[in-house]
mmCIF file of C-alpha atoms in Angstrom:
data_model
loop_
_atom_site.group_PDB
_atom_site.id
_atom_site.type_symbol
_atom_site.label_atom_id
_atom_site.label_comp_id
_atom_site.label_asym_id
_atom_site.label_seq_id
_atom_site.Cartn_x
_atom_site.Cartn_y
_atom_site.Cartn_z
ATOM 1 C CA MET X 1 121.353 99.477 142.212
ATOM 2 C CA ILE X 2 117.913 98.396 140.967
ATOM 3 C CA ASP X 3 115.725 98.154 144.024
ATOM 4 C CA GLY X 4 112.376 96.383 144.085
ATOM 5 C CA SER X 5 110.226 99.410 143.243
ATOM 6 C CA SER X 6 112.451 100.466 140.296
ATOM 7 C CA PHE X 7 112.322 96.904 139.015
ATOM 8 C CA PHE X 8 108.513 96.949 139.264
ATOM 9 C CA ILE X 9 108.258 100.331 137.478
ATOM 10 C CA PHE X 10 110.566 99.224 134.646
ATOM 11 C CA GLY X 11 108.550 96.026 134.298
ATOM 12 C CA MET X 12 105.309 98.012 134.047
ATOM 13 C CA VAL X 13 106.867 100.392 131.517
ATOM 14 C CA ALA X 14 107.967 97.413 129.385
ATOM 15 C CA ALA X 15 104.529 95.748 129.596
ATOM 16 C CA VAL X 16 102.523 98.899 128.823
ATOM 17 C CA SER X 17 104.929 99.857 126.010
ATOM 18 C CA PHE X 18 104.591 96.379 124.504
ATOM 19 C CA PHE X 19 100.791 96.306 124.448
ATOM 20 C CA ALA X 20 100.378 99.967 123.437
ATOM 21 C CA GLY X 21 103.097 99.544 120.792
ATOM 22 C CA ARG X 22 101.455 96.430 119.391
ATOM 23 C CA ASP X 23 98.172 98.316 118.907
ATOM 24 C CA PHE X 24 100.024 101.252 117.384
ATOM 25 C CA VAL X 25 101.961 99.117 114.903
ATOM 26 C CA ALA X 26 98.759 97.260 113.953
ATOM 27 C CA GLN X 27 97.548 100.518 112.399
ATOM 28 C CA ARG X 28 100.251 100.231 109.750
ATOM 29 C CA ALA X 29 99.230 96.734 108.631
ATOM 30 C CA GLU X 30 97.273 96.608 105.379
ATOM 31 C CA GLU X 31 94.332 94.251 105.484
ATOM 32 C CA ALA X 32 94.234 91.709 102.678
ATOM 33 C CA ILE X 33 92.114 92.312 99.593
ATOM 34 C CA MET X 34 91.287 89.068 97.809
ATOM 35 C CA PRO X 35 90.516 89.792 94.161
ATOM 36 C CA GLY X 36 88.015 87.673 92.272
ATOM 37 C CA PRO X 37 88.793 85.744 89.083
ATOM 38 C CA GLY X 38 88.064 88.830 86.976
ATOM 39 C CA LEU X 39 91.317 90.542 87.966
ATOM 40 C CA THR X 40 93.682 90.885 85.005
ATOM 41 C CA SER X 41 96.733 92.471 86.582
ATOM 42 C CA MET X 42 97.994 94.363 89.614
ATOM 43 C CA ARG X 43 99.946 97.582 89.386
ATOM 44 C CA GLN X 44 101.288 100.157 91.772
ATOM 45 C CA LEU X 45 100.668 103.886 91.649
ATOM 46 C CA SER X 46 104.442 104.288 91.496
ATOM 47 C CA ASP X 47 104.421 102.524 88.090
ATOM 48 C CA TYR X 48 103.016 105.800 86.793
ATOM 49 C CA PHE X 49 105.241 108.056 88.890
ATOM 50 C CA PRO X 50 108.413 106.181 89.958
ATOM 51 C CA PRO X 51 109.546 108.687 92.649
ATOM 52 C CA LEU X 52 106.583 107.449 94.700
ATOM 53 C CA ARG X 53 108.060 103.921 94.916
ATOM 54 C CA GLY X 54 108.962 102.896 98.459
ATOM 55 C CA THR X 55 107.098 105.826 100.023
ATOM 56 C CA ALA X 56 103.993 105.725 102.205
ATOM 57 C CA GLY X 57 102.033 107.166 99.279
ATOM 58 C CA ASP X 58 102.447 104.171 96.986
ATOM 59 C CA THR X 59 99.341 102.020 96.673
ATOM 60 C CA GLY X 60 97.913 99.097 94.697
ATOM 61 C CA ILE X 61 95.872 99.414 91.515
ATOM 62 C CA PHE X 62 93.603 96.528 90.523
ATOM 63 C CA VAL X 63 93.169 96.289 86.750
ATOM 64 C CA PHE X 64 90.320 94.532 84.949
ATOM 65 C CA GLU X 65 90.423 94.203 81.153
ATOM 66 C CA GLY X 66 87.650 92.974 78.899
ATOM 67 C CA ALA X 67 88.132 90.971 75.701
ATOM 68 C CA GLU X 68 86.440 93.697 73.638
ATOM 69 C CA ALA X 69 87.753 97.227 73.251
ATOM 70 C CA GLY X 70 85.804 99.904 75.085
ATOM 71 C CA GLY X 71 86.270 102.769 77.471
ATOM 72 C CA ASN X 72 88.752 103.175 80.308
ATOM 73 C CA VAL X 73 87.310 103.882 83.738
ATOM 74 C CA LEU X 74 89.047 104.755 87.014
ATOM 75 C CA ILE X 75 87.301 104.132 90.342
ATOM 76 C CA LEU X 76 88.962 105.646 93.386
ATOM 77 C CA GLY X 77 88.147 104.616 96.962
ATOM 78 C CA GLY X 78 89.957 105.613 100.146
ATOM 79 C CA ALA X 79 90.927 109.131 99.147
ATOM 80 C CA HIS X 80 89.523 109.819 102.614
ATOM 81 C CA PRO X 81 90.223 106.738 104.761
ATOM 82 C CA ASN X 82 87.626 107.772 107.371
ATOM 83 C CA GLU X 83 84.859 107.322 104.786
ATOM 84 C CA PRO X 84 84.506 103.551 104.784
ATOM 85 C CA ALA X 85 81.677 103.094 102.273
ATOM 86 C CA GLY X 86 83.994 104.485 99.571
ATOM 87 C CA TYR X 87 86.776 101.967 99.995
ATOM 88 C CA VAL X 88 84.557 99.028 101.020
ATOM 89 C CA SER X 89 82.643 99.582 97.751
ATOM 90 C CA ALA X 90 85.935 99.565 95.831
ATOM 91 C CA ILE X 91 86.996 96.332 97.587
ATOM 92 C CA LEU X 92 83.621 94.761 96.869
ATOM 93 C CA LEU X 93 84.094 95.606 93.182
ATOM 94 C CA ILE X 94 87.588 94.095 93.183
ATOM 95 C CA GLU X 95 86.385 90.879 94.770
ATOM 96 C CA ASN X 96 83.377 90.384 92.473
ATOM 97 C CA VAL X 97 83.499 91.957 89.028
ATOM 98 C CA ARG X 98 84.627 90.744 85.620
ATOM 99 C CA LEU X 99 84.934 92.860 82.540
ATOM 100 C CA ALA X 100 83.537 91.908 79.147
ATOM 101 C CA ARG X 101 84.516 95.167 77.523
ATOM 102 C CA GLY X 102 86.879 98.073 78.156
ATOM 103 C CA ARG X 103 89.246 98.494 81.066
ATOM 104 C CA LEU X 104 88.606 99.258 84.709
ATOM 105 C CA PHE X 105 91.229 100.538 87.174
ATOM 106 C CA VAL X 106 90.258 100.350 90.847
ATOM 107 C CA VAL X 107 92.340 102.053 93.552
ATOM 108 C CA PRO X 108 90.847 101.071 96.930
ATOM 109 C CA ARG X 109 93.370 102.905 99.151
ATOM 110 C CA ALA X 110 94.054 106.092 97.234
ATOM 111 C CA ASN X 111 95.603 107.827 100.236
ATOM 112 C CA ALA X 112 97.529 104.852 101.638
ATOM 113 C CA SER X 113 99.252 107.003 104.257
ATOM 114 C CA GLY X 114 95.875 108.103 105.642
ATOM 115 C CA PHE X 115 95.098 104.462 106.491
ATOM 116 C CA THR X 116 98.103 104.265 108.861
ATOM 117 C CA HIS X 117 96.682 106.577 111.544
ATOM 118 C CA GLY X 118 93.445 108.011 112.894
ATOM 119 C CA ASP X 119 92.138 111.537 113.282
ATOM 120 C CA PRO X 120 93.533 113.012 116.506
ATOM 121 C CA GLN X 121 91.123 113.575 119.415
ATOM 122 C CA GLU X 122 88.298 111.728 117.669
ATOM 123 C CA GLY X 123 88.539 108.472 119.645
ATOM 124 C CA ALA X 124 87.607 106.602 116.485
ATOM 125 C CA PRO X 125 88.102 102.815 116.411
ATOM 126 C CA GLN X 126 91.166 101.531 114.557
ATOM 127 C CA ARG X 127 89.106 99.017 112.607
ATOM 128 C CA PHE X 128 85.632 97.658 112.065
ATOM 129 C CA GLY X 129 84.413 94.184 111.208
ATOM 130 C CA ILE X 130 81.993 92.882 108.595
ATOM 131 C CA GLU X 131 80.543 89.432 109.152
ATOM 132 C CA THR X 132 80.950 86.955 106.305
ATOM 133 C CA PRO X 133 79.605 83.371 106.396
ATOM 134 C CA GLN X 134 83.152 82.152 107.150
ATOM 135 C CA GLY X 135 84.115 84.712 109.784
ATOM 136 C CA THR X 136 84.669 88.410 110.331
ATOM 137 C CA ARG X 137 86.573 90.519 107.802
ATOM 138 C CA PHE X 138 88.253 93.510 109.446
ATOM 139 C CA PHE X 139 88.978 96.814 107.740
ATOM 140 C CA ARG X 140 91.019 99.789 108.869
ATOM 141 C CA LEU X 141 89.309 103.045 109.709
ATOM 142 C CA GLY X 142 91.865 105.716 108.917
ATOM 143 C CA SER X 143 92.108 109.466 108.864
ATOM 144 C CA ARG X 144 90.788 111.978 106.358
ATOM 145 C CA VAL X 145 94.336 113.171 105.733
ATOM 146 C CA THR X 146 97.870 111.892 105.155
ATOM 147 C CA ASN X 147 99.749 110.767 108.281
ATOM 148 C CA SER X 148 101.747 113.668 109.723
ATOM 149 C CA ILE X 149 104.610 111.208 110.238
ATOM 150 C CA HIS X 150 104.849 111.079 106.456
ATOM 151 C CA GLN X 151 104.207 114.759 105.781
ATOM 152 C CA TRP X 152 105.065 117.394 108.364
ATOM 153 C CA PRO X 153 104.642 120.208 109.283
ATOM 154 C CA ASP X 154 101.355 121.638 108.030
ATOM 155 C CA PRO X 155 101.581 125.189 106.712
ATOM 156 C CA THR X 156 99.416 127.880 108.305
ATOM 157 C CA LEU X 157 97.712 128.351 104.969
ATOM 158 C CA TYR X 158 97.699 125.729 102.223
ATOM 159 C CA ILE X 159 97.731 126.965 98.664
ATOM 160 C CA THR X 160 96.681 124.137 96.344
ATOM 161 C CA PRO X 161 98.592 123.496 93.092
ATOM 162 C CA THR X 162 95.880 125.495 91.310
ATOM 163 C CA GLY X 163 96.018 128.431 93.725
ATOM 164 C CA GLN X 164 93.110 127.861 96.134
ATOM 165 C CA LYS X 165 93.826 129.058 99.686
ATOM 166 C CA LEU X 166 92.752 126.570 102.345
ATOM 167 C CA ALA X 167 93.373 125.833 106.037
ATOM 168 C CA GLY X 168 96.812 124.358 106.719
ATOM 169 C CA ILE X 169 95.602 120.815 107.521
ATOM 170 C CA GLU X 170 94.181 120.545 103.998
ATOM 171 C CA ALA X 171 97.787 120.254 102.782
ATOM 172 C CA ARG X 172 97.417 116.582 103.720
ATOM 173 C CA ASN X 173 94.013 116.118 102.057
ATOM 174 C CA LEU X 174 94.357 114.176 98.803
ATOM 175 C CA ASN X 175 91.070 115.528 97.542
ATOM 176 C CA ARG X 176 92.368 119.079 97.729
ATOM 177 C CA ALA X 177 95.750 118.369 96.138
ATOM 178 C CA TYR X 178 94.833 117.691 92.492
ATOM 179 C CA PRO X 179 96.307 117.963 89.928
ATOM 180 C CA GLY X 180 99.280 117.486 92.230
ATOM 181 C CA LEU X 181 102.907 118.432 91.856
ATOM 182 C CA PRO X 182 105.785 116.098 90.889
ATOM 183 C CA ARG X 183 108.092 117.801 93.403
ATOM 184 C CA GLY X 184 105.449 118.745 95.952
ATOM 185 C CA SER X 185 104.499 117.254 99.318
ATOM 186 C CA LEU X 186 103.741 113.526 99.598
ATOM 187 C CA THR X 187 100.011 114.219 99.159
ATOM 188 C CA GLU X 188 100.665 116.368 96.089
ATOM 189 C CA ARG X 189 102.924 113.674 94.631
ATOM 190 C CA VAL X 190 100.176 111.065 95.151
ATOM 191 C CA ALA X 191 97.725 113.405 93.403
ATOM 192 C CA HIS X 192 100.235 113.868 90.578
ATOM 193 C CA ALA X 193 100.613 110.075 90.282
ATOM 194 C CA VAL X 194 96.822 109.691 89.981
ATOM 195 C CA MET X 195 96.880 112.288 87.202
ATOM 196 C CA GLU X 196 99.707 110.380 85.492
ATOM 197 C CA LEU X 197 97.626 107.197 85.694
ATOM 198 C CA ILE X 198 94.694 109.071 84.116
ATOM 199 C CA ARG X 199 96.873 110.439 81.303
ATOM 200 C CA LYS X 200 98.929 107.330 80.547
ATOM 201 C CA GLU X 201 95.975 104.931 80.577
ATOM 202 C CA ARG X 202 93.811 107.398 78.625
ATOM 203 C CA ILE X 203 91.048 107.218 81.232
ATOM 204 C CA ASP X 204 87.655 108.372 79.906
ATOM 205 C CA LEU X 205 85.729 108.541 83.157
ATOM 206 C CA GLY X 206 86.823 108.879 86.789
ATOM 207 C CA ILE X 207 84.547 108.021 89.721
ATOM 208 C CA ASP X 208 85.663 109.105 93.196
ATOM 209 C CA LEU X 209 83.802 107.384 96.073
ATOM 210 C CA HIS X 210 83.305 109.412 99.260
ATOM 211 C CA GLU X 211 81.098 109.890 102.301
ATOM 212 C CA SER X 212 80.040 113.009 104.136
ATOM 213 C CA ALA X 213 78.540 113.861 107.496
ATOM 214 C CA PRO X 214 74.704 113.968 107.625
ATOM 215 C CA GLU X 215 74.811 117.680 108.546
ATOM 216 C CA TYR X 216 76.856 118.492 105.424
ATOM 217 C CA PRO X 217 74.773 119.769 102.493
ATOM 218 C CA VAL X 218 76.630 117.876 99.742
ATOM 219 C CA ILE X 219 75.306 114.432 100.598
ATOM 220 C CA ASN X 220 73.489 111.582 98.858
ATOM 221 C CA ALA X 221 74.809 113.365 95.832
ATOM 222 C CA ILE X 222 76.620 113.018 92.551
ATOM 223 C CA VAL X 223 79.059 115.896 92.195
ATOM 224 C CA PHE X 224 79.993 116.348 88.558
ATOM 225 C CA HIS X 225 82.370 118.339 86.402
ATOM 226 C CA GLU X 226 80.495 120.470 83.893
ATOM 227 C CA ASN X 227 81.730 118.204 81.086
ATOM 228 C CA SER X 228 79.805 115.365 82.770
ATOM 229 C CA SER X 229 76.442 117.051 83.363
ATOM 230 C CA ASP X 230 74.599 114.825 80.833
ATOM 231 C CA LEU X 231 76.232 111.762 82.323
ATOM 232 C CA ALA X 232 75.266 112.708 85.873
ATOM 233 C CA ALA X 233 71.697 113.626 84.906
ATOM 234 C CA LEU X 234 71.180 110.309 83.094
ATOM 235 C CA ALA X 235 72.647 108.421 86.030
ATOM 236 C CA GLN X 236 70.374 110.281 88.435
ATOM 237 C CA MET X 237 67.291 109.314 86.424
ATOM 238 C CA ALA X 238 68.363 105.671 86.383
ATOM 239 C CA LEU X 239 68.941 105.771 90.139
ATOM 240 C CA GLN X 240 65.527 107.311 90.762
ATOM 241 C CA GLY X 241 64.044 104.410 88.801
ATOM 242 C CA GLU X 242 65.732 102.068 91.275
ATOM 243 C CA GLY X 243 64.423 104.017 94.257
ATOM 244 C CA TYR X 244 67.655 105.830 95.142
ATOM 245 C CA GLU X 245 67.362 109.583 95.467
ATOM 246 C CA PHE X 246 70.594 111.375 94.539
ATOM 247 C CA ARG X 247 70.911 115.113 94.211
ATOM 248 C CA LEU X 248 73.065 116.577 91.485
ATOM 249 C CA GLU X 249 75.761 119.040 92.512
ATOM 250 C CA ALA X 250 77.759 120.878 89.880
ATOM 251 C CA SER X 251 81.438 121.129 90.769
ATOM 252 C CA PRO X 252 82.023 124.826 91.600
ATOM 253 C CA GLN X 253 84.564 126.343 89.209
ATOM 254 C CA ASN X 254 86.228 128.313 91.996
ATOM 255 C CA LEU X 255 86.651 125.374 94.351
ATOM 256 C CA ARG X 256 89.990 123.975 93.310
ATOM 257 C CA GLY X 257 92.015 120.896 94.074
ATOM 258 C CA LEU X 258 89.122 118.408 94.132
ATOM 259 C CA SER X 259 88.910 115.357 91.889
ATOM 260 C CA HIS X 260 85.633 116.356 90.225
ATOM 261 C CA ARG X 261 87.180 119.712 89.282
ATOM 262 C CA GLU X 262 90.807 118.969 88.424
ATOM 263 C CA TRP X 263 90.402 115.576 86.723
ATOM 264 C CA GLY X 264 88.091 117.307 84.264
ATOM 265 C CA ASP X 265 90.124 120.515 83.932
ATOM 266 C CA ALA X 266 93.647 119.088 83.865
ATOM 267 C CA ALA X 267 93.042 115.800 82.050
ATOM 268 C CA GLY X 268 89.795 116.507 80.219
ATOM 269 C CA ILE X 269 88.092 113.333 81.430
ATOM 270 C CA LYS X 270 84.555 112.965 82.644
ATOM 271 C CA ALA X 271 84.647 113.183 86.421
ATOM 272 C CA VAL X 272 82.056 112.458 89.094
ATOM 273 C CA LEU X 273 82.196 112.079 92.862
ATOM 274 C CA ILE X 274 79.586 110.124 94.787
ATOM 275 C CA GLU X 275 78.731 110.983 98.405
ATOM 276 C CA THR X 276 76.826 108.860 100.932
ATOM 277 C CA PRO X 277 75.894 109.833 104.525
ATOM 278 C CA ASN X 278 78.242 108.608 107.259
ATOM 279 C CA ALA X 279 77.362 109.386 110.868
ATOM 280 C CA SER X 280 80.723 108.111 112.156
ATOM 281 C CA HIS X 281 82.663 111.106 110.924
ATOM 282 C CA GLY X 282 80.048 113.744 111.584
ATOM 283 C CA ARG X 283 80.388 116.358 114.322
ATOM 284 C CA ILE X 284 77.068 115.671 116.064
ATOM 285 C CA LYS X 285 77.721 111.983 116.731
ATOM 286 C CA GLY X 286 77.869 110.423 120.169
ATOM 287 C CA ARG X 287 80.476 107.893 121.178
ATOM 288 C CA PRO X 288 82.550 106.725 118.180
ATOM 289 C CA SER X 289 82.630 102.955 117.765
ATOM 290 C CA ALA X 290 82.966 100.205 115.181
ATOM 291 C CA SER X 291 79.236 99.641 115.555
ATOM 292 C CA LEU X 292 78.554 103.275 114.621
ATOM 293 C CA VAL X 293 80.629 102.755 111.447
ATOM 294 C CA VAL X 294 78.880 99.522 110.456
ATOM 295 C CA ASP X 295 75.337 99.935 111.813
ATOM 296 C CA GLY X 296 75.235 103.721 111.463
ATOM 297 C CA ARG X 297 72.880 104.218 114.420
ATOM 298 C CA ASP X 298 73.270 107.304 116.582
ATOM 299 C CA PRO X 299 70.649 108.865 118.916
ATOM 300 C CA TYR X 300 72.126 112.377 118.582
ATOM 301 C CA TYR X 301 71.679 112.311 114.827
ATOM 302 C CA VAL X 302 68.106 111.117 115.313
ATOM 303 C CA LYS X 303 67.518 114.165 117.523
ATOM 304 C CA ALA X 304 69.265 116.479 115.040
ATOM 305 C CA ALA X 305 67.066 115.090 112.262
ATOM 306 C CA GLY X 306 63.995 115.818 114.391
ATOM 307 C CA LEU X 307 65.182 119.426 114.729
ATOM 308 C CA GLY X 308 65.605 119.694 110.964
ATOM 309 C CA ARG X 309 69.376 120.136 111.151
ATOM 310 C CA LEU X 310 70.363 117.380 108.713
ATOM 311 C CA PHE X 311 70.358 117.079 104.951
ATOM 312 C CA VAL X 312 69.260 113.426 104.964
ATOM 313 C CA PRO X 313 66.499 111.572 106.808
ATOM 314 C CA PHE X 314 67.969 109.873 109.891
ATOM 315 C CA GLY X 315 65.781 107.547 111.939
ATOM 316 C CA PRO X 316 66.493 105.212 114.872
ATOM 317 C CA GLU X 317 67.453 102.469 112.376
ATOM 318 C CA GLY X 318 70.402 104.637 111.295
ATOM 319 C CA ILE X 319 72.155 104.507 107.923
ATOM 320 C CA PRO X 320 74.113 101.236 107.911
ATOM 321 C CA LEU X 321 77.281 100.628 105.916
ATOM 322 C CA ARG X 322 75.533 98.051 103.729
ATOM 323 C CA HIS X 323 73.024 100.680 102.626
ATOM 324 C CA ARG X 324 75.786 103.223 101.939
ATOM 325 C CA VAL X 325 77.797 100.682 99.927
ATOM 326 C CA ALA X 326 74.639 99.664 98.052
ATOM 327 C CA ARG X 327 74.131 103.324 97.128
ATOM 328 C CA HIS X 328 77.720 103.548 95.872
ATOM 329 C CA LEU X 329 77.364 100.386 93.794
ATOM 330 C CA ALA X 330 74.051 101.601 92.363
ATOM 331 C CA GLY X 331 75.743 104.929 91.614
ATOM 332 C CA VAL X 332 78.684 103.265 89.841
ATOM 333 C CA GLU X 333 76.364 101.076 87.796
ATOM 334 C CA ALA X 334 74.177 104.033 86.843
ATOM 335 C CA VAL X 335 77.140 106.230 85.849
ATOM 336 C CA LEU X 336 78.660 103.422 83.737
ATOM 337 C CA GLY X 337 75.249 102.824 82.153
ATOM 338 C CA ALA X 338 74.976 106.522 81.323
ATOM 339 C CA LEU X 339 78.457 106.470 79.760
ATOM 340 C CA SER X 340 77.522 103.575 77.490
ATOM 341 C CA GLU X 341 74.346 105.391 76.485
ATOM 342 C CA LEU X 342 76.067 108.699 75.708
ATOM 343 C CA GLU X 343 79.261 107.338 74.186
ATOM 344 C CA PRO X 344 78.680 103.700 73.162
ATOM 345 C CA GLU X 345 82.263 103.298 71.906
ATOM 346 C CA LYS X 346 83.494 104.039 75.450
ATOM 347 C CA ALA X 347 81.165 101.590 77.165
ATOM 348 C CA VAL X 348 82.574 99.354 79.888
ATOM 349 C CA GLY X 349 80.919 95.959 80.177
ATOM 350 C CA LEU X 350 80.849 95.208 83.884
ATOM 351 C CA GLU X 351 79.679 91.744 84.976
ATOM 352 C CA GLY X 352 79.271 90.202 88.392
ATOM 353 C CA LEU X 353 78.586 93.491 90.161
ATOM 354 C CA PRO X 354 76.323 92.699 93.134
ATOM 355 C CA SER X 355 73.050 94.537 92.753
ATOM 356 C CA ALA X 356 72.296 97.215 95.313
ATOM 357 C CA ALA X 357 69.096 95.376 96.246
ATOM 358 C CA ASP X 358 71.052 92.156 96.950
ATOM 359 C CA VAL X 359 73.612 94.021 99.085
ATOM 360 C CA GLU X 360 70.793 95.650 101.063
ATOM 361 C CA ALA X 361 69.001 92.334 101.527
ATOM 362 C CA GLN X 362 71.917 89.937 102.106
ATOM 363 C CA GLY X 363 74.458 92.295 103.684
ATOM 364 C CA LEU X 364 78.045 93.025 102.676
ATOM 365 C CA GLY X 365 79.443 89.776 104.043
ATOM 366 C CA ALA X 366 77.647 87.766 101.370
ATOM 367 C CA PHE X 367 79.733 89.475 98.690
ATOM 368 C CA LEU X 368 83.118 89.639 100.412
ATOM 369 C CA ARG X 369 85.588 86.787 100.257
ATOM 370 C CA PRO X 370 86.223 84.917 103.485
ATOM 371 C CA PRO X 371 88.896 86.289 105.799
ATOM 372 C CA ARG X 372 92.370 84.752 105.733
ATOM 373 C CA LEU X 373 92.447 82.873 109.000
ATOM 374 C CA MET G 1 117.823 115.121 110.965
ATOM 375 C CA LYS G 2 116.062 111.852 111.765
ATOM 376 C CA TYR G 3 119.137 110.525 113.602
ATOM 377 C CA ALA G 4 119.548 113.784 115.557
ATOM 378 C CA TYR G 5 115.898 113.518 116.609
ATOM 379 C CA HIS G 6 116.336 109.906 117.737
ATOM 380 C CA LEU G 7 119.504 110.827 119.655
ATOM 381 C CA ILE G 8 117.639 113.574 121.525
ATOM 382 C CA VAL G 9 114.776 111.197 122.397
ATOM 383 C CA ALA G 10 117.270 108.475 123.431
ATOM 384 C CA TYR G 11 119.101 110.965 125.685
ATOM 385 C CA LEU G 12 115.842 112.018 127.377
ATOM 386 C CA THR G 13 114.730 108.368 127.709
ATOM 387 C CA LEU G 14 117.964 107.470 129.487
ATOM 388 C CA HIS G 15 117.605 110.486 131.756
ATOM 389 C CA VAL G 16 114.103 109.493 132.826
ATOM 390 C CA GLY G 17 115.315 105.926 133.403
ATOM 391 C CA TRP G 18 118.237 107.221 135.468
ATOM 392 C CA TYR G 19 115.818 109.389 137.486
ATOM 393 C CA ILE G 20 113.688 106.319 138.314
ATOM 394 C CA LEU G 21 116.782 104.485 139.553
ATOM 395 C CA ARG G 22 117.850 107.370 141.807
ATOM 396 C CA GLU G 23 114.413 108.288 143.155
ATOM 397 C CA LYS G 24 113.339 106.673 146.412
ATOM 398 C CA SER G 25 109.668 107.711 146.461
ATOM 399 C CA PHE G 26 107.520 105.056 144.743
ATOM 400 C CA TRP G 27 104.910 107.561 143.507
ATOM 401 C CA LYS G 28 107.575 109.795 141.959
ATOM 402 C CA GLN G 29 109.023 106.703 140.269
ATOM 403 C CA ALA G 30 105.549 105.766 139.010
ATOM 404 C CA GLY G 31 105.005 109.267 137.585
ATOM 405 C CA ALA G 32 108.346 109.132 135.821
ATOM 406 C CA GLY G 33 107.423 105.635 134.586
ATOM 407 C CA LEU G 34 104.382 107.067 132.800
ATOM 408 C CA VAL G 35 106.608 109.628 131.079
ATOM 409 C CA LEU G 36 109.094 106.881 130.221
ATOM 410 C CA ILE G 37 106.370 104.902 128.399
ATOM 411 C CA LEU G 38 105.791 107.862 126.075
ATOM 412 C CA PHE G 39 109.516 108.262 125.415
ATOM 413 C CA VAL G 40 110.037 104.530 124.798
ATOM 414 C CA LEU G 41 107.115 104.433 122.336
ATOM 415 C CA ARG G 42 108.441 107.519 120.582
ATOM 416 C CA LEU G 43 111.964 106.130 120.460
ATOM 417 C CA LEU G 44 111.045 102.717 119.096
ATOM 418 C CA LEU G 45 107.906 103.203 117.039
ATOM 419 C CA ILE G 46 107.633 106.662 115.565
ATOM 420 C CA GLN G 47 109.044 106.603 112.063
#
């Protein structure tokens, strides 16, 4: 029955399915995070909202506790898994810091489902590598939104839990879903779990780490809830002293569902969001590649900068990941410093944080643990 | 619903496979083979 050509075709189908399937399944694997000695305990987001347990929305929380009482701070990376400086900064914190005072909760993969796929039709690489002295550490490059395998279909119009009307795809955007809904979509349940974490751990300050395209006006910025204007202004001054220009953007009161709005409104905590410029998810970029993610060089952005179309300077040297992570780390340090200045009883004593200057000079690999070989 | 979906994809996968067995033209078999790859991946890997 099976003649030679059928046998050949079935063999090819099996071979192509195997190799394509292997690449596809690799997207679901979580790369290892190797915490430093400062880690006190590990929790899951589902510890704060048990219905999330066993779902694609559950994710790890790395907890650092100091010996002295102080403030409680939440740092969120990976709300948008196509913005690598946000979650690489969170991972760098996890692998390096110790706490002398207060408590720090770091969530490096806030939208865990978003890390299991890529944005359709973007041709983005599945992962990118950072060289360490002992070898290359690889990290997933995911999608801005929850995987449609885990949440489908998108509505035509998404109405956020606080009533904002947005395009349908935003139903899978974690940073439009706050304060979440306990019986909502997966993304809304993740947002609700983050809010539960904030409430149950009595978080004082939340820092959400993001990136934006160079042609997007909210960039190299600290976006702040109006209850955090003093904090953001103090942080900005400290950053200017270090040579980092950040603009201050007040969170618009009529733009709902975002962390810097709803964390402050629904939980009453101080809330800031830090943005760095990422050419790899901009619309003007050329060919997407791991090198574009890490080195941040793109000739089309150089041309756009020459035409005055961008909101950040963009030269042939690009804006590398190490510079974007350095900006995030400087931003975190400055915001924590401002908190201790404004409310000394809520200070968080962070030790071992690599300085932005060291990250710029030595590269990210010097501060990441070696890969598991 | 998930099982119904997998049954539909399995039915279509078998049909494409059966078509390849019956077809005598190599290029028509190859075209169907490309479609079969998509169905196999969908059947085995999509959650």
